[in-house]
Amino acid sequence: MTTGYKNSAAKALLLSSFLILPIDAFMPSSFVQRTSTQLYEATQTIEVDKRTGKPTGTSFLPDDVIERAAKGNPIEKAKLKKDGTSAFVDIYEYAAKIRAGEMTWEEVEDADLNTRLKFVGMLHRAKRTPGQFMMRLKVPNGIVNSDQMRFYADCVEKYGDEKGVVDITTRQNIQLRGVKIEDAPDIIDGLHARNQTSFQSALDSVRNMVGSPLAGIDDKEMVDTRELCNALNDLVSLDPVTKTRGNPMWGNLPRKFNIAVSGSRDDFAHTHINDIGLVPCPHASTGEIGFNVVLGGYMSIKRVAESVPANMWIPADRNSVVSLTEAILRVFRDESERKDRQKARLMWLVEKYGVPQFKAKIIEEITSYDRGVTVSDAQPAPSEPFERRELLGVHKQKQEGKSRVGVLVPTGRLSVKECRQIADLADKYSGGEIRLTVEQNIILPNIDDDKVRD
């Protein structure tokens, strides 16, 4: 493992998305003047893809994993034939050729069109909208602002009222519909300039980080999830060496991977259906707030599995949360199924190990990082009566004189006009801030009480 990438979690602790980084930090490396090749050569021996300026996702896999993938399912073979991270540059090259009239979208290689472009969040809708894509973003903790909301509207407006729409997803995320390949680079660059990305948001990637929609404004909050979700987002999608979006260390996972960080007993993040669920809980002896860890929750056409307690508790700090997540991801990447995709989710690996043995494996991995992280046994969950609260409607915040207003968005779908109306409301009442929920609705926070009736 390279020095630059082995320390990726430590760097993620410093590179929180709360920071405003230079615009070129989010541009594809082929479009930025840098000497990334020399940088990689100085810190690692693995081959660098000259087109992306990054190692391939496959280059991080042990030899035995590559051998299993070579005998695996068609998607594994497609990723070995041409690395998914190649899409970081391919999308720009295809767009340029289409714009120049040198090719059409129909001439894009099928494996790129329907598989590899998913690594930049582009999902082709061949039956309903041939040549047009749904672009999935990464919106950690589901927090956007009015400028971003208007940008989404600008991106899809040209595709018409029926095809050009914006969806709020069940992972507090945004999806842009109707996108064409030739328009994708401008959208991606616009997202990166706004500290967002679509890279590694689909197919075999870590999906959007779900957190509490009431983070920082909740009088019953146990953990403010915003910083943690941003740090985890940077762990999986920000290259620790080039500081550009797209982290090849996690560029060849066996399957998608979901993470949820809950901030209160309401569990608005739905930890029970995520591969990693962090459930806030105080330590019984010290009273320190931390997380009980649950693992393996997922839903598919073949199986619905609720997450299982892992008998692990970690403090609610970035170092502990990022290190635990990196350890689980590393074991998942290198040891999960590469043949049967229905058995490639984390739950199957946990069951193969057994919970006690899997816990021991993760602690061993964390210990190897030497970051001072301690994993304790799970702590007793709070048992006092508690009623889950409502997110829709008007509710007082913990801040004096402030309220939050939850707004229903039927099926989570927004028109261009509605996106702009929401942005206008946010600018007028909530300081430009908009929060998304897993129920596919929105919350406008920090509204002055005397303006609620407006």
mmCIF file of C-alpha atoms in Angstrom, residues 118 120-123 125 133-156 164-179 187 191 194-202 207-210 233 409 411-416 418-420 422-423 433-443:
data_model
loop_
_atom_site.group_PDB
_atom_site.id
_atom_site.type_symbol
_atom_site.label_atom_id
_atom_site.label_comp_id
_atom_site.label_asym_id
_atom_site.label_seq_id
_atom_site.Cartn_x
_atom_site.Cartn_y
_atom_site.Cartn_z
ATOM 1 C CA LYS A 118 -21.704 5.183 -13.551
ATOM 2 C CA VAL A 120 -19.055 9.615 -12.633
ATOM 3 C CA GLY A 121 -22.678 9.240 -11.545
ATOM 4 C CA MET A 122 -24.090 8.887 -15.085
ATOM 5 C CA LEU A 123 -26.819 6.231 -15.365
ATOM 6 C CA ARG A 125 -31.920 5.379 -19.220
ATOM 7 C CA PHE A 133 -28.811 10.045 -18.314
ATOM 8 C CA MET A 134 -29.729 10.432 -14.706
ATOM 9 C CA MET A 135 -26.766 12.051 -12.940
ATOM 10 C CA ARG A 136 -26.473 11.200 -9.249
ATOM 11 C CA LEU A 137 -24.569 13.573 -6.978
ATOM 12 C CA LYS A 138 -22.998 13.327 -3.547
ATOM 13 C CA VAL A 139 -24.655 15.586 -0.977
ATOM 14 C CA PRO A 140 -23.242 14.581 2.433
ATOM 15 C CA ASN A 141 -25.815 14.932 5.214
ATOM 16 C CA GLY A 142 -28.302 16.181 2.627
ATOM 17 C CA ILE A 143 -27.399 19.847 2.988
ATOM 18 C CA VAL A 144 -27.447 22.140 -0.052
ATOM 19 C CA ASN A 145 -27.720 25.873 -0.557
ATOM 20 C CA SER A 146 -29.727 28.174 -2.774
ATOM 21 C CA ASP A 147 -26.915 28.644 -5.293
ATOM 22 C CA GLN A 148 -26.593 24.891 -5.737
ATOM 23 C CA MET A 149 -30.360 24.496 -6.090
ATOM 24 C CA ARG A 150 -30.459 27.121 -8.832
ATOM 25 C CA PHE A 151 -27.521 25.411 -10.527
ATOM 26 C CA TYR A 152 -29.441 22.114 -10.597
ATOM 27 C CA ALA A 153 -32.318 23.913 -12.280
ATOM 28 C CA ASP A 154 -30.002 25.514 -14.830
ATOM 29 C CA CYS A 155 -28.472 22.123 -15.624
ATOM 30 C CA VAL A 156 -31.726 20.377 -16.558
ATOM 31 C CA GLY A 164 -35.467 17.854 -17.226
ATOM 32 C CA VAL A 165 -36.328 17.390 -13.555
ATOM 33 C CA VAL A 166 -34.515 17.165 -10.216
ATOM 34 C CA ASP A 167 -35.133 14.344 -7.740
ATOM 35 C CA ILE A 168 -34.546 14.209 -4.004
ATOM 36 C CA THR A 169 -33.603 10.621 -3.158
ATOM 37 C CA THR A 170 -34.058 8.298 -0.189
ATOM 38 C CA ARG A 171 -30.402 8.949 0.727
ATOM 39 C CA GLN A 172 -30.807 12.731 1.173
ATOM 40 C CA ASN A 173 -29.280 13.094 -2.260
ATOM 41 C CA ILE A 174 -29.911 14.898 -5.559
ATOM 42 C CA GLN A 175 -30.336 13.346 -8.991
ATOM 43 C CA LEU A 176 -30.430 15.382 -12.197
ATOM 44 C CA ARG A 177 -32.511 13.836 -14.982
ATOM 45 C CA GLY A 178 -32.239 14.226 -18.731
ATOM 46 C CA VAL A 179 -28.490 14.920 -18.834
ATOM 47 C CA ILE A 187 -22.217 20.146 -15.021
ATOM 48 C CA LEU A 191 -20.520 20.916 -9.168
ATOM 49 C CA ARG A 194 -19.558 24.428 -5.684
ATOM 50 C CA ASN A 195 -17.772 21.812 -3.548
ATOM 51 C CA GLN A 196 -19.957 18.948 -4.755
ATOM 52 C CA THR A 197 -19.331 16.010 -7.064
ATOM 53 C CA SER A 198 -21.011 13.230 -8.977
ATOM 54 C CA PHE A 199 -17.896 11.035 -8.981
ATOM 55 C CA GLN A 200 -18.203 7.597 -7.353
ATOM 56 C CA SER A 201 -21.892 8.003 -6.639
ATOM 57 C CA ALA A 202 -23.225 4.954 -8.484
ATOM 58 C CA ARG A 207 -23.101 6.006 -1.850
ATOM 59 C CA ASN A 208 -24.222 9.292 -0.340
ATOM 60 C CA MET A 209 -23.502 9.816 3.358
ATOM 61 C CA VAL A 210 -26.784 10.013 5.247
ATOM 62 C CA ASN A 233 -17.465 11.802 2.006
ATOM 63 C CA VAL A 409 -42.232 17.225 -1.920
ATOM 64 C CA THR A 411 -42.339 11.675 -4.720
ATOM 65 C CA GLY A 412 -39.301 13.899 -4.177
ATOM 66 C CA ARG A 413 -39.546 15.341 -7.685
ATOM 67 C CA LEU A 414 -38.889 19.022 -8.382
ATOM 68 C CA SER A 415 -39.429 20.972 -11.578
ATOM 69 C CA VAL A 416 -37.032 23.687 -12.677
ATOM 70 C CA GLU A 418 -39.885 24.615 -8.072
ATOM 71 C CA CYS A 419 -36.094 24.411 -7.585
ATOM 72 C CA ARG A 420 -35.853 28.141 -8.109
ATOM 73 C CA ILE A 422 -37.206 26.806 -3.067
ATOM 74 C CA ALA A 423 -33.944 28.687 -3.590
ATOM 75 C CA GLU A 433 -29.743 26.696 3.507
ATOM 76 C CA ILE A 434 -31.872 23.743 2.374
ATOM 77 C CA ARG A 435 -31.890 20.303 3.974
ATOM 78 C CA LEU A 436 -33.028 17.060 2.375
ATOM 79 C CA THR A 437 -34.581 14.093 4.186
ATOM 80 C CA VAL A 438 -34.627 10.376 3.429
ATOM 81 C CA GLU A 439 -38.396 10.746 3.032
ATOM 82 C CA GLN A 440 -37.534 12.895 -0.023
ATOM 83 C CA ASN A 441 -38.768 16.134 1.481
ATOM 84 C CA ILE A 442 -37.007 19.387 2.408
ATOM 85 C CA ILE A 443 -36.471 21.371 5.587
#
